[in-house]
GROMACS .gro file of N, CA, C and O in nm:
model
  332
    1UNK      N    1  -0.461   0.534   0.608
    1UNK     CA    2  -0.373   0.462   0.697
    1UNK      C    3  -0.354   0.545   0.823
    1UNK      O    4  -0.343   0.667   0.816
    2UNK      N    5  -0.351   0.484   0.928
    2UNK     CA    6  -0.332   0.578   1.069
    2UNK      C    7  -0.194   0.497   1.158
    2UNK      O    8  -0.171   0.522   1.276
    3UNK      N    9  -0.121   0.407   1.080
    3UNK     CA   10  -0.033   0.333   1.156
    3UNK      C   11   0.122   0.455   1.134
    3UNK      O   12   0.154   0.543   1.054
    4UNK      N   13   0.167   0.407   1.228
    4UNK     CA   14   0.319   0.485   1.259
    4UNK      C   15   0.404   0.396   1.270
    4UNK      O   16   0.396   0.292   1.335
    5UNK      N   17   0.497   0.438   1.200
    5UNK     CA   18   0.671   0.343   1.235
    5UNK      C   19   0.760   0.435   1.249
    5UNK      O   20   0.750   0.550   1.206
    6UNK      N   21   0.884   0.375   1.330
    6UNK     CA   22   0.954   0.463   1.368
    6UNK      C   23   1.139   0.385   1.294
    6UNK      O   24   1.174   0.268   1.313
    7UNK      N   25   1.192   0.453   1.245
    7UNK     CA   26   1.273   0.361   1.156
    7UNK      C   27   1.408   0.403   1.274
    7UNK      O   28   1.408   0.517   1.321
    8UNK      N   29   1.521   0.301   1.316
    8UNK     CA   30   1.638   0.329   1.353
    8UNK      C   31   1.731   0.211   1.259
    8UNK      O   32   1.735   0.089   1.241
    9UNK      N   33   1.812   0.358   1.206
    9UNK     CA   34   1.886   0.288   1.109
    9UNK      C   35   2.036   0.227   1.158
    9UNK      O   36   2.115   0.164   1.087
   10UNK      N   37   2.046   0.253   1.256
   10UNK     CA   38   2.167   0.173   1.321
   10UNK      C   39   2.110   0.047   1.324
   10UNK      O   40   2.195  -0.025   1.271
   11UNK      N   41   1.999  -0.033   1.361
   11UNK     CA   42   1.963  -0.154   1.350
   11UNK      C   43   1.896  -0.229   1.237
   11UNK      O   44   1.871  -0.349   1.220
   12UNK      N   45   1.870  -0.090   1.145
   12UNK     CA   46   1.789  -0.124   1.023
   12UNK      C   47   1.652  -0.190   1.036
   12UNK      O   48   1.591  -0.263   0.957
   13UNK      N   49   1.615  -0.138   1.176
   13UNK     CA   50   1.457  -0.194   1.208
   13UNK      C   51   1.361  -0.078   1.222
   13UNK      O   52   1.399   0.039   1.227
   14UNK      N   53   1.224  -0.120   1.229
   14UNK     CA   54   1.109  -0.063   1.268
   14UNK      C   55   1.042  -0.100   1.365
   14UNK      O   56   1.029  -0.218   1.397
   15UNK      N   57   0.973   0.032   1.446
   15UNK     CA   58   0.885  -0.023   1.540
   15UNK      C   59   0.735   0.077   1.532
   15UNK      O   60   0.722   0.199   1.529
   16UNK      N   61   0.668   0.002   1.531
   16UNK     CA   62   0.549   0.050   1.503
   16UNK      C   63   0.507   0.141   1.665
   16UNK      O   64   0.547   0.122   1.780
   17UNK      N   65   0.392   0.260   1.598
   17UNK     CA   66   0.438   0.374   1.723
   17UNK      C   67   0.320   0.391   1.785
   17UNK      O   68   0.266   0.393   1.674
   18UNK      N   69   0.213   0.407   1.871
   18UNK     CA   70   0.109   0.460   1.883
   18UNK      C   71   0.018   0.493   1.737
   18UNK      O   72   0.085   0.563   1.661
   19UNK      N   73  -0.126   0.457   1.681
   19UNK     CA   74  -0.158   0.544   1.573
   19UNK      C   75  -0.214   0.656   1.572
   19UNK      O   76  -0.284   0.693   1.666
   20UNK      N   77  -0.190   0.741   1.447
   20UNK     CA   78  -0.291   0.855   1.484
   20UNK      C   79  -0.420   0.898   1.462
   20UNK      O   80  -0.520   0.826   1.458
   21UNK      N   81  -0.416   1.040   1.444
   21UNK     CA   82  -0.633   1.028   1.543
   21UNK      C   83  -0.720   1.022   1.431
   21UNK      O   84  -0.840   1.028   1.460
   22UNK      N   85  -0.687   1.009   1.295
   22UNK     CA   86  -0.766   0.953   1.190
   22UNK      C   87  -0.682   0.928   1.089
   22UNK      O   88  -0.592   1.010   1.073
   23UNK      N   89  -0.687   0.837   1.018
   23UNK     CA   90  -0.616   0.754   0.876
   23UNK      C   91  -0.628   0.888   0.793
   23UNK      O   92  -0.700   0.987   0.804
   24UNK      N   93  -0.555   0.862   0.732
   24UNK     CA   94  -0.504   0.959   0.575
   24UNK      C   95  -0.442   0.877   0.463
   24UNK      O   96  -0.369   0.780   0.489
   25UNK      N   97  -0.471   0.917   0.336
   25UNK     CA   98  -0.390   0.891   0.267
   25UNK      C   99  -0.373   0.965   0.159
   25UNK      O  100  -0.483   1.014   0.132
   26UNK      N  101  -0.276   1.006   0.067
   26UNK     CA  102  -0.294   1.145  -0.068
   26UNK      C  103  -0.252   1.273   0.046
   26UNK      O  104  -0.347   1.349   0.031
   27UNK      N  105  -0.176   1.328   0.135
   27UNK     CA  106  -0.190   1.369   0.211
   27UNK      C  107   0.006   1.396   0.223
   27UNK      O  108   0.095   1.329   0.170
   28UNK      N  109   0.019   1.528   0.321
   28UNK     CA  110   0.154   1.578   0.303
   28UNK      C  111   0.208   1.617   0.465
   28UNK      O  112   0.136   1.668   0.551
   29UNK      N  113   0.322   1.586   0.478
   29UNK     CA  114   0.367   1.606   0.631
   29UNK      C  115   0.508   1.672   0.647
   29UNK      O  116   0.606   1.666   0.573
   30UNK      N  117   0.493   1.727   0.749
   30UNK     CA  118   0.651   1.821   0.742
   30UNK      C  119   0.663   1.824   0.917
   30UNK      O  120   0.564   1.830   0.989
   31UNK      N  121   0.793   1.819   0.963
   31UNK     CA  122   0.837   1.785   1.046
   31UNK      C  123   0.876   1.961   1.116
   31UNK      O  124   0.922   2.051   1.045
   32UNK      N  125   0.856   1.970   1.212
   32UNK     CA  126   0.872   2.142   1.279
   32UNK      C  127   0.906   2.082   1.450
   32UNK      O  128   0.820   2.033   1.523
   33UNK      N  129   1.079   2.107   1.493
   33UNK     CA  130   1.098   2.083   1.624
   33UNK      C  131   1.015   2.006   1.699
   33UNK      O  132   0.959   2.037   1.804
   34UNK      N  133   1.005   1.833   1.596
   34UNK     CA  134   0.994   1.746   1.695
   34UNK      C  135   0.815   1.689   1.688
   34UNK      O  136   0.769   1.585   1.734
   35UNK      N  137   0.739   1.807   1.609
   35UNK     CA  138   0.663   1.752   1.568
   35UNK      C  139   0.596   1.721   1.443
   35UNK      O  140   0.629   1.804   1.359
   36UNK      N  141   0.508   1.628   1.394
   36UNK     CA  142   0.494   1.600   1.236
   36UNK      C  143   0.370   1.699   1.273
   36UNK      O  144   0.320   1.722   1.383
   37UNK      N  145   0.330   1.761   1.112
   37UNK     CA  146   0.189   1.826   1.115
   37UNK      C  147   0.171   1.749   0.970
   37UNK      O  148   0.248   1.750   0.874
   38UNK      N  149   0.035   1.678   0.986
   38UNK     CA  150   0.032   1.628   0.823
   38UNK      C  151  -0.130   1.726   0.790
   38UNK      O  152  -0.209   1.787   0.861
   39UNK      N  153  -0.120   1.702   0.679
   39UNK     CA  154  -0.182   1.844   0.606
   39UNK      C  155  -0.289   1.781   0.476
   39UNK      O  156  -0.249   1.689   0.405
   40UNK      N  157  -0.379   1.821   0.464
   40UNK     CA  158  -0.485   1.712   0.349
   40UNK      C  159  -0.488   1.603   0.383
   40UNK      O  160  -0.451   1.548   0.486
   41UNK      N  161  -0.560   1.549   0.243
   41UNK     CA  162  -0.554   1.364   0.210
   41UNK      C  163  -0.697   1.389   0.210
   41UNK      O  164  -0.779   1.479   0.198
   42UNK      N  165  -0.684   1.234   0.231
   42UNK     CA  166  -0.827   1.173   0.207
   42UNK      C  167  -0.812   1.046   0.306
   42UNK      O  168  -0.711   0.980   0.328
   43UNK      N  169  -0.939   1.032   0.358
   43UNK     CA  170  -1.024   0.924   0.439
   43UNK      C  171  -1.078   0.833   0.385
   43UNK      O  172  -1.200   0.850   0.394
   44UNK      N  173  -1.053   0.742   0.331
   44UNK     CA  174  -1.130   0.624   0.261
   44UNK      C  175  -1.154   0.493   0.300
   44UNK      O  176  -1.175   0.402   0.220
   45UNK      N  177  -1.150   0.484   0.407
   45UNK     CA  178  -1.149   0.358   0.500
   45UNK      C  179  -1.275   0.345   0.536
   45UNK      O  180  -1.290   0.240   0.599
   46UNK      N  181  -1.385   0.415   0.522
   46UNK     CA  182  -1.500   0.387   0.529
   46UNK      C  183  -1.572   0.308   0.414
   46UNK      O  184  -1.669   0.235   0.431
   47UNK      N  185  -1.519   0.328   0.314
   47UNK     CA  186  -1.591   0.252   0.180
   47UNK      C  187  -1.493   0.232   0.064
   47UNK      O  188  -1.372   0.220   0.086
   48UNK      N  189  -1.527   0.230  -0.021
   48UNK     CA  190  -1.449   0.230  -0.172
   48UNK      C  191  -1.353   0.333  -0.166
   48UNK      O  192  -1.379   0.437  -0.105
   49UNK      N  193  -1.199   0.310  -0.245
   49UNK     CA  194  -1.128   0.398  -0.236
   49UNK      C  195  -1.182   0.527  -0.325
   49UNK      O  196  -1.097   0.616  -0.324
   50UNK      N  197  -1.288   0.556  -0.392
   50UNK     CA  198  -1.323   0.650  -0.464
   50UNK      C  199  -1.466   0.680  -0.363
   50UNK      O  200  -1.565   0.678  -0.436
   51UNK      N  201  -1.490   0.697  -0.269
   51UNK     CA  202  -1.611   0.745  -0.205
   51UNK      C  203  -1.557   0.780  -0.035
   51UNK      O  204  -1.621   0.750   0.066
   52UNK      N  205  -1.452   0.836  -0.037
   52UNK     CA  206  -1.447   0.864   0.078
   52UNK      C  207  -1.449   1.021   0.105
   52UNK      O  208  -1.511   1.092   0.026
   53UNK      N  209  -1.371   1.090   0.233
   53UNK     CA  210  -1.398   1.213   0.250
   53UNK      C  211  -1.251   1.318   0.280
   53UNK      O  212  -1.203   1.303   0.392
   54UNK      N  213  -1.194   1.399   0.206
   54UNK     CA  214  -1.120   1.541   0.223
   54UNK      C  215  -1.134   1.558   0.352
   54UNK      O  216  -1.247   1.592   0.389
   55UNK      N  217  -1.037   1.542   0.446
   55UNK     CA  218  -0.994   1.597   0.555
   55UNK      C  219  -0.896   1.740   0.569
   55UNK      O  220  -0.782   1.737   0.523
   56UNK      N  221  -0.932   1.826   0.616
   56UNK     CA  222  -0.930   1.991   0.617
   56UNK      C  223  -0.838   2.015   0.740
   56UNK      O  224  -0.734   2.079   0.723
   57UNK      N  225  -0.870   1.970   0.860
   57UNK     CA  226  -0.798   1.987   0.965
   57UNK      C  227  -0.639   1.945   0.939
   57UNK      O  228  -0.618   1.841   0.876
   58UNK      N  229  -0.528   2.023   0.987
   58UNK     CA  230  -0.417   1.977   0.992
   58UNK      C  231  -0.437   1.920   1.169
   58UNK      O  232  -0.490   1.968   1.269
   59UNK      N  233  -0.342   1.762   1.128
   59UNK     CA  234  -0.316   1.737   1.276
   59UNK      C  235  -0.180   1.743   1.324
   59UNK      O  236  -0.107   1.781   1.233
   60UNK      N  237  -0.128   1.723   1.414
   60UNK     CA  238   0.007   1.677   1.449
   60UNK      C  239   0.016   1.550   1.538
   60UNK      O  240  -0.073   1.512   1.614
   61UNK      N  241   0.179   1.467   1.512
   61UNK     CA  242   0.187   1.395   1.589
   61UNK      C  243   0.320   1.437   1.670
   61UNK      O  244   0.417   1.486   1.614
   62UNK      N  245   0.314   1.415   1.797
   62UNK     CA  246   0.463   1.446   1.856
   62UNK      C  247   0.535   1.354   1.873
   62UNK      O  248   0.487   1.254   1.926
   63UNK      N  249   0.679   1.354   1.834
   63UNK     CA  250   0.748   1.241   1.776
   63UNK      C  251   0.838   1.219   1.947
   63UNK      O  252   0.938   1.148   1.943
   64UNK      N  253   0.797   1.283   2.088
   64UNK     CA  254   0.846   1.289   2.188
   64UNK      C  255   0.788   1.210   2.295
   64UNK      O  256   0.836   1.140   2.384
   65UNK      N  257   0.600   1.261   2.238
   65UNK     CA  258   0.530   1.248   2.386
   65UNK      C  259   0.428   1.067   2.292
   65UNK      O  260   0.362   0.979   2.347
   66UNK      N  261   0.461   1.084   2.155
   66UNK     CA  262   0.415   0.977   2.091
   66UNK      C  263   0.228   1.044   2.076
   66UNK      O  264   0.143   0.975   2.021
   67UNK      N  265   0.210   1.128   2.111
   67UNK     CA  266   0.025   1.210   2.107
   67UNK      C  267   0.002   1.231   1.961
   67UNK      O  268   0.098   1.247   1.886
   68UNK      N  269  -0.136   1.233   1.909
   68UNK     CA  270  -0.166   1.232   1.790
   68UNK      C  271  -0.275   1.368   1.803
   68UNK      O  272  -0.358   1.322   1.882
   69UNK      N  273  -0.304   1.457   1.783
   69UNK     CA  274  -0.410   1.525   1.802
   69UNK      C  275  -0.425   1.680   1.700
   69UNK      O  276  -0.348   1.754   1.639
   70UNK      N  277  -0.533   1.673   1.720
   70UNK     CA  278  -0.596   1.743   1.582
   70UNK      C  279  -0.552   1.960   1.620
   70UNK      O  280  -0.578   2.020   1.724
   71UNK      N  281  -0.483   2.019   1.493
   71UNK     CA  282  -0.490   2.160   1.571
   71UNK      C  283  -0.614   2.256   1.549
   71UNK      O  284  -0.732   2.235   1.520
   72UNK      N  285  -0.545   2.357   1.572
   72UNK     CA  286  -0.693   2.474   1.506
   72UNK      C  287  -0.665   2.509   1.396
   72UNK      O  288  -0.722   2.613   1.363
   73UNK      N  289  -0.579   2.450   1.296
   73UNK     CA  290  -0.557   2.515   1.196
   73UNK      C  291  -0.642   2.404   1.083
   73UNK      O  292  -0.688   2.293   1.109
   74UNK      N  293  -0.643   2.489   0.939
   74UNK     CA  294  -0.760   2.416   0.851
   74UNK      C  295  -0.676   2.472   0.749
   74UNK      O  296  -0.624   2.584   0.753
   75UNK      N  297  -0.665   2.388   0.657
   75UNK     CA  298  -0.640   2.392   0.504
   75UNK      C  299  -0.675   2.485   0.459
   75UNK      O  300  -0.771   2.529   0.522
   76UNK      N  301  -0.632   2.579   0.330
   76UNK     CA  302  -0.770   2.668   0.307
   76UNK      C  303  -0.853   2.611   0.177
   76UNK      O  304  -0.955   2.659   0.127
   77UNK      N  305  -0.796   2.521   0.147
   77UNK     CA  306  -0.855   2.424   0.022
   77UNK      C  307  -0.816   2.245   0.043
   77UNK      O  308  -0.712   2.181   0.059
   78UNK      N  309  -0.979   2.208   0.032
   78UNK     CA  310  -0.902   2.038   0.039
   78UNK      C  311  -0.836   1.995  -0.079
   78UNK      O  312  -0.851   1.992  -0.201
   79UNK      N  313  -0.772   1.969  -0.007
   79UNK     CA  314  -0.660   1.869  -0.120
   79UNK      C  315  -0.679   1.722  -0.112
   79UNK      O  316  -0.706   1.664  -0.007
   80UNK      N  317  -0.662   1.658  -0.240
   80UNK     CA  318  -0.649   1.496  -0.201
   80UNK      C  319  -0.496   1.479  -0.203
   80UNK      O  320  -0.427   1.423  -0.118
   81UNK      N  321  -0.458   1.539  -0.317
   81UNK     CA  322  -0.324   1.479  -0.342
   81UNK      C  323  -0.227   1.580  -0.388
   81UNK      O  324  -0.268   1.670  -0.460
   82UNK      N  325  -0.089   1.576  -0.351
   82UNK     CA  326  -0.019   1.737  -0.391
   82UNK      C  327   0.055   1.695  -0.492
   82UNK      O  328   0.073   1.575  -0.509
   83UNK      N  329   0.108   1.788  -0.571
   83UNK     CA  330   0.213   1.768  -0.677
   83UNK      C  331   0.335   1.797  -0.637
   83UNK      O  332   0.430   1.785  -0.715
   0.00000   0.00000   0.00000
């Protein structure tokens, strides 16, 4: 999935946000002053949910400028899915 929502709970709505720079899913995200860095998963949007590919790169999204883009940092093991 590469779609974004943005939840405001004073209205109890969503608005869908810019997406980011490749789908994930099985995959873990943590929030650091403003920006998300999500970390593993898997890519399966190319074929069967059992034939896709371990994504290594951590990316970030900035929850300010709305940018999706990939860092220099790398997993040191792919992960699909965390416990």
């Amino acid at each position: 999935i590469d779609k974004v929502f943005r939840y405001y709970p004073l209205t109890d709505s969503w608005k869908e946000l810019p997406p980011l720079r490749r789908p994930r899913s099985s995959h873990r995200a943590g929030l650091v002053n403003g920006t998300v860095f999500l970390m593993g998963g898997w890519d399966s949007s190319k074929g069967a949910p059992r034939s896709g590919e371990f994504i290594g790169p951590i990316d970030s999204y900035d929850t300010a400028t709305l940018l999706s883009e990939e860092t220099e940092w790398n997993i040191p093991r792919y992960r699909r899915a965390f416990d």
